[in-house]
Amino acid sequence: MRGSSPVPASTPTPASPVRDVRHSSRIELSESALRKNLAFLRSRVGAKPIISSVVKANAYGHGIVPFVAMAQRLGIRHFSVASSYEASCVLEEVESGTTILIMGILYSADLPWVIEHGIEFFVFDRSRLEEAARVAEEVGRPARIHLEVETGGNRLGLPEADLGAAVRILKDKRAHLQFVGLCTHFAGMESLANQFRIRRQLARFQEITKRLGAARCVPELRHTACSAAALAFPETVMDLVRIGTAQYGMWPSPDIEALVRAEVGERASLHRVLSWKTDIMHIKDVREDDFVGYGTSFQAPRKMRIGVIPVGYGTGLPRGLSNRGQVLVHGRRAPIVGLVNMNACMIDLTHIPAAEIGDEVVLVGKQKNNVISIRSFSEFTNALNNEFLCRLPNAIPRTVVR
Ligand SMILES: *Cc1c(COP(=O)(O)O)cnc(C)c1O
């Protein structure tokens, strides 16, 4: 804490460390990678649609505050989040004229604040529509709503049976309800195996659009596309696209990557925005047959040189990488040996004799000619990549590199 005044017990813990000391690792965000990703996405969706940068879950672990600042510098003026808490984080960072959209939970208690600040939000039930109109009247500003309709995903979405009632409320209360968007979310666009389901959702969405048009209840914008849809299915790209995964430089799935590459070849390029680094904190030699770390999960098959790094499952490194993961030291791969502990893990440096205490260790990213990709953290499914990223603690400092 700066200065000497005592902090009252009720003061919330700051999200980032107050003291000027080091954390056990650091994250770098590449602004040039984000610029290239946004340019590639723009080339896929065309000049007109609004690109909404999805920054829920602490910007997929990248750090919502530095990421939003960087995206704004690159011209993004629309951000989507999953809660009013996240909306408040974005609001701190953005200039006026930037739109914030809450796609997820919005408690009634926060509704006046949201409407007052012109923050937009998804509505998927009738009672929320009535409530929003009432609160907007009290606040003296219209509620800017996006009607999320059920099309077959069966997650969030206004049931089709309530559509007529919703139209009546939207028309009756038009002084207090601004019908900004009509939208839906696809149930697993990443996987070609889900296509039959996605096609039905898109057809349902088109029918609902027609019904609303016939009732002369027309939204300003229509949107359905997430990263996978925006990259590979132009028929889903309407007035706005909601882009998470791809802006961070990850393909939503191998299916989508193959589809896009088949079409545009080498121009299909997404660049990893995040790198994660730490340093070697200790080195020791162990004899053949010595166990390394807790328990007996790793026994040295020969004389080995073992390094210790100050990162574990408490600081973002999945415990599932025990005896499986790899990091980079001097541009070479060093396997993780033994169990990933809460705040440390061991790496094999036997083949990297020049490695010394204090040398840089790359957990994610590039070093010399070698790369640890986010995909390599979970070779199985893309969902796990996002899970790993989202769990990177907010306390790890993030710096933007140009
Ligand atoms: C998370 C989310 C997105 C972004 O999905 P990506 O696949 O990461 O691009 C879009 N729309 C909704 C409703 C979401 O919840």
Coordinates of C-alpha atoms and ligand atoms in Angstrom, one line a residue:
M1 CA 0.0 0.0 0.0
R2 CA 1.3 3.5 -0.8
G3 CA 1.6 5.9 2.1
S4 CA 1.0 4.9 5.7
S5 CA -2.8 5.3 6.2
P6 CA -4.4 2.1 7.5
V7 CA -6.8 0.4 5.1
P8 CA -10.3 0.0 6.7
A9 CA -11.4 -3.6 7.0
S10 CA -14.3 -3.0 4.5
T11 CA -12.1 -1.8 1.7
P12 CA -12.3 -4.3 -1.2
T13 CA -9.1 -6.0 -2.2
P14 CA -7.7 -4.3 -5.3
A15 CA -7.7 -6.5 -8.4
S16 CA -4.1 -5.7 -9.1
P17 CA -1.2 -5.5 -6.6
V18 CA -0.8 -2.2 -5.0
R19 CA 2.9 -2.6 -4.0
D20 CA 5.6 -2.3 -6.5
V21 CA 6.9 -5.8 -6.1
R22 CA 7.0 -8.8 -8.5
H23 CA 4.5 -11.5 -9.0
S24 CA 5.8 -15.0 -9.7
S25 CA 5.1 -14.7 -13.5
R26 CA 4.1 -12.2 -16.1
I27 CA 1.8 -12.0 -19.1
E28 CA 2.5 -10.0 -22.3
L29 CA -0.2 -9.0 -24.7
S30 CA 0.8 -8.3 -28.3
E31 CA -1.0 -5.3 -29.9
S32 CA 0.3 -6.2 -33.4
A33 CA -1.2 -9.7 -33.1
L34 CA -4.5 -8.2 -32.1
R35 CA -4.3 -5.7 -35.0
K36 CA -3.7 -8.5 -37.5
N37 CA -6.5 -10.7 -36.0
L38 CA -9.0 -7.8 -36.3
A39 CA -7.9 -7.1 -39.9
F40 CA -8.4 -10.7 -40.8
L41 CA -11.8 -10.8 -39.1
R42 CA -12.8 -7.6 -41.0
S43 CA -11.7 -9.3 -44.3
R44 CA -14.1 -12.2 -43.5
V45 CA -17.2 -10.3 -42.4
G46 CA -16.9 -7.3 -44.8
A47 CA -16.9 -3.6 -44.2
K48 CA -20.3 -3.1 -42.7
P49 CA -20.9 -5.3 -39.6
I50 CA -20.0 -3.9 -36.2
I51 CA -17.3 -6.1 -34.6
S52 CA -18.2 -6.5 -30.9
S53 CA -15.2 -7.6 -28.9
V54 CA -16.3 -10.2 -26.4
V55 CA -14.3 -9.6 -23.2
K56 CA -16.2 -11.8 -20.7
A57 CA -14.2 -13.9 -18.3
N58 CA -11.5 -11.2 -17.8
A59 CA -11.1 -11.0 -21.6
Y60 CA -10.6 -14.8 -21.8
G61 CA -7.9 -14.4 -19.2
H62 CA -6.0 -11.7 -21.1
G63 CA -7.0 -9.1 -18.5
I64 CA -10.1 -7.1 -19.2
V65 CA -8.6 -3.6 -18.5
P66 CA -5.4 -3.8 -20.6
F67 CA -7.3 -5.7 -23.3
V68 CA -10.1 -3.2 -23.6
A69 CA -7.6 -0.3 -23.7
M70 CA -5.6 -2.0 -26.5
A71 CA -8.7 -2.9 -28.5
Q72 CA -9.9 0.7 -28.3
R73 CA -6.6 1.9 -29.6
L74 CA -7.2 -0.4 -32.6
G75 CA -10.7 1.1 -33.3
I76 CA -13.0 -1.3 -31.4
R77 CA -16.1 0.7 -30.2
H78 CA -18.3 -2.2 -29.1
F79 CA -17.7 -4.6 -26.2
S80 CA -19.8 -7.6 -25.0
V81 CA -19.6 -9.0 -21.5
A82 CA -21.4 -11.6 -19.4
S83 CA -22.4 -9.6 -16.2
S84 CA -22.9 -6.1 -14.9
Y85 CA -19.7 -6.5 -12.9
E86 CA -17.8 -7.0 -16.2
A87 CA -19.7 -4.1 -17.8
S88 CA -18.5 -1.8 -14.9
C89 CA -14.9 -2.9 -15.6
V90 CA -15.2 -2.0 -19.3
L91 CA -17.1 1.3 -18.5
E92 CA -14.0 2.5 -16.4
E93 CA -11.8 2.1 -19.5
V94 CA -13.9 3.3 -22.5
E95 CA -14.4 6.6 -24.0
S96 CA -17.9 8.0 -24.7
G97 CA -19.4 6.7 -27.9
T98 CA -18.4 3.1 -27.1
T99 CA -21.2 0.6 -26.6
I100 CA -21.2 -2.0 -23.8
L101 CA -23.5 -5.0 -24.1
I102 CA -24.4 -7.5 -21.3
M103 CA -25.1 -10.9 -22.8
G104 CA -25.5 -12.7 -19.5
I105 CA -26.7 -12.2 -15.9
L106 CA -28.2 -8.8 -15.0
Y107 CA -29.7 -8.6 -11.5
S108 CA -32.7 -6.4 -11.0
A109 CA -30.7 -4.4 -8.4
D110 CA -28.3 -3.3 -11.2
L111 CA -30.9 -2.4 -13.7
P112 CA -31.2 1.3 -12.9
W113 CA -27.4 1.7 -13.1
V114 CA -27.2 -0.1 -16.4
I115 CA -30.0 1.9 -18.0
E116 CA -28.6 5.2 -16.6
H117 CA -25.2 4.5 -18.2
G118 CA -26.8 3.5 -21.6
I119 CA -25.4 0.0 -21.3
E120 CA -27.2 -2.4 -23.5
F121 CA -28.4 -5.9 -22.4
F122 CA -29.9 -9.1 -23.6
V123 CA -33.5 -9.8 -22.6
F124 CA -34.8 -13.3 -22.8
D125 CA -38.0 -13.1 -20.8
R126 CA -41.2 -11.2 -20.8
S127 CA -41.1 -10.1 -17.2
R128 CA -37.6 -8.5 -17.8
L129 CA -39.1 -6.5 -20.7
E130 CA -41.9 -5.1 -18.5
E131 CA -39.4 -4.5 -15.7
A132 CA -37.0 -2.7 -18.0
A133 CA -39.7 -0.4 -19.3
R134 CA -40.7 0.5 -15.7
V135 CA -37.2 1.2 -14.5
A136 CA -36.4 3.2 -17.7
E137 CA -39.4 5.4 -17.0
E138 CA -38.2 6.0 -13.5
V139 CA -34.6 6.7 -14.6
G140 CA -35.7 8.9 -17.4
R141 CA -33.7 7.2 -20.1
P142 CA -34.8 4.4 -22.5
A143 CA -33.6 0.9 -21.8
R144 CA -31.5 -0.3 -24.8
I145 CA -32.4 -3.9 -25.2
H146 CA -31.4 -6.8 -27.4
L147 CA -34.1 -9.5 -27.6
E148 CA -32.4 -12.9 -27.5
V149 CA -34.9 -15.4 -29.0
E150 CA -35.0 -19.1 -28.6
T151 CA -34.1 -20.9 -31.8
G152 CA -33.2 -24.3 -30.6
G153 CA -30.1 -23.8 -28.5
N154 CA -32.2 -24.2 -25.3
R155 CA -29.9 -22.1 -23.2
L156 CA -31.0 -18.5 -22.9
G157 CA -33.7 -17.2 -25.3
L158 CA -37.3 -15.9 -25.3
P159 CA -39.6 -18.9 -25.9
E160 CA -41.4 -18.6 -29.2
A161 CA -44.8 -18.7 -27.4
D162 CA -43.9 -15.4 -25.7
L163 CA -43.0 -13.6 -28.9
G164 CA -46.4 -12.0 -29.5
A165 CA -46.5 -10.6 -25.9
A166 CA -43.0 -9.3 -26.3
V167 CA -44.0 -7.5 -29.5
R168 CA -46.9 -5.9 -27.7
I169 CA -44.8 -4.7 -24.9
L170 CA -42.1 -3.3 -27.2
K171 CA -44.7 -1.4 -29.1
D172 CA -46.7 -0.1 -26.1
K173 CA -43.6 0.9 -24.2
R174 CA -41.6 2.3 -27.2
A175 CA -41.0 5.5 -25.3
H176 CA -39.0 3.5 -22.7
L177 CA -37.7 0.5 -24.6
Q178 CA -35.2 1.0 -27.5
F179 CA -35.3 -2.1 -29.6
V180 CA -31.6 -2.2 -30.5
G181 CA -31.0 -5.8 -31.3
L182 CA -32.6 -9.1 -32.2
C183 CA -30.2 -12.0 -31.7
T184 CA -29.6 -15.6 -31.0
H185 CA -26.6 -17.8 -30.1
F186 CA -25.7 -21.0 -32.0
A187 CA -25.3 -24.2 -30.0
G188 CA -21.8 -25.3 -31.0
M189 CA -20.9 -23.6 -34.3
E190 CA -17.3 -24.8 -33.9
S191 CA -18.1 -28.4 -34.8
L192 CA -19.2 -29.5 -38.2
A193 CA -21.0 -32.4 -36.5
N194 CA -23.5 -29.8 -35.2
Q195 CA -24.3 -28.3 -38.5
F196 CA -27.8 -29.9 -38.8
R197 CA -28.7 -28.2 -35.6
I198 CA -27.2 -24.8 -36.5
R199 CA -29.1 -24.8 -39.9
R200 CA -32.4 -25.2 -38.0
Q201 CA -31.5 -22.4 -35.6
L202 CA -30.7 -20.1 -38.5
A203 CA -34.0 -20.9 -40.3
R204 CA -35.9 -20.3 -37.0
F205 CA -34.2 -16.9 -36.6
Q206 CA -35.2 -15.9 -40.2
E207 CA -38.8 -16.9 -39.5
I208 CA -38.8 -14.8 -36.3
T209 CA -37.4 -11.9 -38.2
K210 CA -40.2 -12.1 -40.6
R211 CA -42.8 -12.3 -37.9
L212 CA -41.5 -9.2 -36.3
G213 CA -41.3 -7.4 -39.6
A214 CA -45.0 -8.3 -40.3
A215 CA -45.8 -6.9 -36.9
R216 CA -43.8 -3.8 -37.7
C217 CA -41.6 -4.3 -34.7
V218 CA -38.2 -4.0 -36.3
P219 CA -34.8 -4.0 -34.5
E220 CA -32.0 -1.6 -35.4
L221 CA -29.5 -4.6 -35.6
R222 CA -29.7 -8.3 -36.0
H223 CA -26.9 -10.6 -34.9
T224 CA -26.1 -14.3 -34.5
A225 CA -22.4 -14.9 -35.3
C226 CA -19.7 -15.8 -32.8
S227 CA -16.1 -16.4 -34.0
A228 CA -16.7 -19.7 -35.7
A229 CA -19.8 -18.4 -37.6
A230 CA -18.2 -15.1 -38.6
L231 CA -15.1 -16.9 -39.9
A232 CA -16.7 -19.7 -41.9
F233 CA -20.4 -19.1 -42.4
P234 CA -21.2 -15.8 -44.2
E235 CA -24.9 -16.4 -44.1
T236 CA -24.8 -15.9 -40.3
V237 CA -23.1 -12.5 -40.5
M238 CA -25.7 -9.8 -40.2
D239 CA -25.3 -6.3 -38.7
L240 CA -23.0 -7.2 -35.8
V241 CA -20.7 -10.1 -35.0
R242 CA -19.7 -11.1 -31.4
I243 CA -16.1 -12.1 -31.5
G244 CA -14.3 -13.8 -28.6
T245 CA -11.9 -16.7 -29.4
A246 CA -10.7 -15.5 -32.8
Q247 CA -9.6 -12.0 -31.8
Y248 CA -7.3 -13.6 -29.2
G249 CA -5.7 -15.4 -32.0
M250 CA -7.2 -18.9 -31.5
W251 CA -9.1 -20.9 -34.1
P252 CA -12.4 -21.9 -32.7
S253 CA -11.7 -25.5 -33.7
P254 CA -9.6 -27.5 -36.3
D255 CA -12.8 -27.8 -38.4
I256 CA -13.2 -24.1 -38.7
E257 CA -9.5 -23.6 -39.4
A258 CA -9.6 -26.2 -42.2
L259 CA -12.7 -24.7 -43.8
V260 CA -11.2 -21.2 -43.8
R261 CA -7.8 -22.4 -45.1
A262 CA -9.5 -24.3 -47.9
E263 CA -11.0 -21.0 -49.0
V264 CA -8.2 -18.4 -48.5
G265 CA -5.1 -20.5 -48.0
E266 CA -2.1 -18.8 -46.4
R267 CA -4.0 -15.6 -45.9
A268 CA -5.9 -17.4 -43.1
S269 CA -3.9 -16.1 -40.2
L270 CA -4.6 -15.7 -36.6
H271 CA -1.9 -14.7 -34.2
R272 CA -1.7 -15.5 -30.5
V273 CA -2.1 -12.3 -28.4
L274 CA -0.9 -13.7 -25.1
S275 CA 2.5 -14.9 -23.9
W276 CA 3.2 -16.1 -20.4
K277 CA 6.6 -16.1 -18.8
T278 CA 8.5 -16.8 -15.6
D279 CA 12.1 -17.5 -14.5
I280 CA 14.1 -20.4 -13.2
M281 CA 14.2 -20.1 -9.4
H282 CA 16.4 -23.0 -8.4
I283 CA 18.5 -25.8 -10.0
K284 CA 19.7 -29.1 -8.6
D285 CA 21.3 -32.3 -9.8
V286 CA 19.6 -35.6 -8.9
R287 CA 20.9 -39.1 -9.0
E288 CA 19.5 -42.0 -11.0
D289 CA 16.4 -43.5 -9.2
D290 CA 15.8 -40.3 -7.1
F291 CA 12.2 -39.2 -6.8
V292 CA 11.4 -35.7 -7.8
G293 CA 8.9 -33.5 -5.9
Y294 CA 5.9 -34.8 -4.0
G295 CA 5.2 -38.5 -3.9
T296 CA 6.6 -41.0 -6.4
S297 CA 5.0 -39.9 -9.7
F298 CA 8.5 -39.2 -11.1
Q299 CA 11.6 -41.2 -10.6
A300 CA 14.8 -40.1 -12.4
P301 CA 15.7 -42.7 -15.0
R302 CA 19.2 -41.4 -15.1
K303 CA 21.3 -38.6 -13.5
M304 CA 19.3 -35.4 -14.2
R305 CA 19.5 -31.6 -13.9
I306 CA 16.2 -30.4 -12.5
G307 CA 15.0 -26.8 -12.5
V308 CA 12.3 -25.3 -10.3
I309 CA 9.9 -22.6 -11.6
P310 CA 7.6 -20.5 -9.3
V311 CA 4.3 -21.4 -11.1
G312 CA 1.8 -24.0 -10.1
Y313 CA -1.9 -24.7 -10.1
G314 CA -2.5 -21.8 -7.7
T315 CA -1.0 -19.4 -10.3
G316 CA -2.6 -20.7 -13.4
L317 CA -0.7 -23.8 -14.5
P318 CA -3.1 -26.7 -14.8
R319 CA -2.3 -29.6 -12.5
G320 CA -3.2 -31.9 -15.4
L321 CA 0.2 -30.9 -17.0
S322 CA 2.0 -32.9 -14.3
N323 CA 4.5 -35.2 -16.0
R324 CA 3.0 -34.0 -19.4
G325 CA 3.5 -30.3 -20.1
Q326 CA 6.5 -28.6 -21.5
V327 CA 8.0 -25.1 -21.2
L328 CA 10.8 -23.3 -23.1
V329 CA 14.3 -22.5 -21.8
H330 CA 17.0 -21.2 -24.1
G331 CA 14.6 -21.9 -27.0
R332 CA 14.4 -25.6 -26.2
R333 CA 11.6 -27.7 -24.7
A334 CA 12.0 -28.6 -21.1
P335 CA 9.4 -31.2 -19.9
I336 CA 7.5 -30.8 -16.7
V337 CA 8.6 -33.6 -14.4
G338 CA 6.6 -34.7 -11.3
L339 CA 3.4 -33.2 -10.0
V340 CA 2.5 -29.5 -10.6
N341 CA 2.3 -28.1 -7.0
M342 CA 0.3 -25.2 -5.8
N343 CA 3.1 -22.6 -6.3
A344 CA 5.9 -24.5 -8.1
C345 CA 6.8 -27.2 -10.5
M346 CA 9.9 -29.0 -11.7
I347 CA 11.3 -29.1 -15.2
D348 CA 14.0 -31.3 -16.8
L349 CA 17.1 -29.2 -17.8
T350 CA 19.5 -32.1 -18.3
H351 CA 19.8 -31.4 -22.0
I352 CA 20.1 -27.6 -21.5
P353 CA 23.4 -27.4 -19.5
A354 CA 23.7 -23.6 -20.1
A355 CA 20.4 -22.9 -18.2
E356 CA 21.0 -20.9 -15.0
I357 CA 18.9 -19.6 -12.1
G358 CA 17.1 -16.4 -13.3
D359 CA 16.9 -17.5 -16.9
E360 CA 13.6 -16.8 -18.7
V361 CA 11.0 -19.6 -18.9
V362 CA 8.2 -19.4 -21.5
L363 CA 5.0 -21.1 -20.4
V364 CA 3.0 -19.9 -23.4
G365 CA 4.5 -18.2 -26.4
K366 CA 7.7 -18.1 -28.5
Q367 CA 11.4 -18.3 -27.5
K368 CA 14.0 -18.4 -30.3
N369 CA 12.5 -20.7 -32.9
N370 CA 10.2 -22.7 -30.6
V371 CA 6.6 -22.1 -29.6
I372 CA 4.4 -23.4 -26.8
S373 CA 0.9 -22.9 -28.2
I374 CA -2.3 -22.5 -26.1
R375 CA -3.6 -25.5 -28.0
S376 CA -0.8 -27.6 -26.6
F377 CA -2.2 -27.1 -23.1
S378 CA -5.1 -29.3 -24.1
E379 CA -4.7 -31.3 -27.2
F380 CA -8.3 -32.5 -26.9
T381 CA -10.8 -29.8 -27.1
N382 CA -10.9 -26.1 -27.8
A383 CA -13.2 -25.5 -24.7
L384 CA -10.2 -26.5 -22.5
N385 CA -8.0 -23.9 -24.1
N386 CA -10.5 -21.2 -23.1
E387 CA -10.8 -22.8 -19.7
F388 CA -7.1 -22.7 -19.1
L389 CA -6.9 -19.0 -20.3
C390 CA -9.8 -17.9 -18.1
R391 CA -8.2 -19.4 -15.1
L392 CA -5.0 -17.3 -15.4
P393 CA -5.2 -15.3 -12.2
N394 CA -6.1 -11.7 -12.5
A395 CA -3.2 -10.8 -10.2
I396 CA -0.5 -11.8 -12.8
P397 CA 0.7 -8.4 -14.2
R398 CA -0.2 -7.8 -17.9
T399 CA 1.9 -5.6 -20.1
V400 CA 1.1 -4.6 -23.7
V401 CA 3.9 -4.9 -26.2
R402 CA 3.5 -3.2 -29.6
Ligands
LIG1 C1 -19.0 -16.0 -25.5 C2 -20.0 -15.6 -26.5 C3 -19.7 -15.2 -27.8 C4 -18.2 -15.3 -28.3 O1 -17.9 -16.6 -28.7 P1 -16.5 -17.0 -29.4 O2 -16.8 -18.4 -29.9 O3 -15.5 -17.0 -28.3 O4 -16.3 -16.0 -30.4 C5 -20.7 -14.8 -28.6 N1 -22.0 -14.7 -28.2 C6 -22.3 -15.1 -26.9 C7 -23.8 -15.0 -26.6 C8 -21.4 -15.6 -26.0 O5 -21.8 -15.9 -24.8

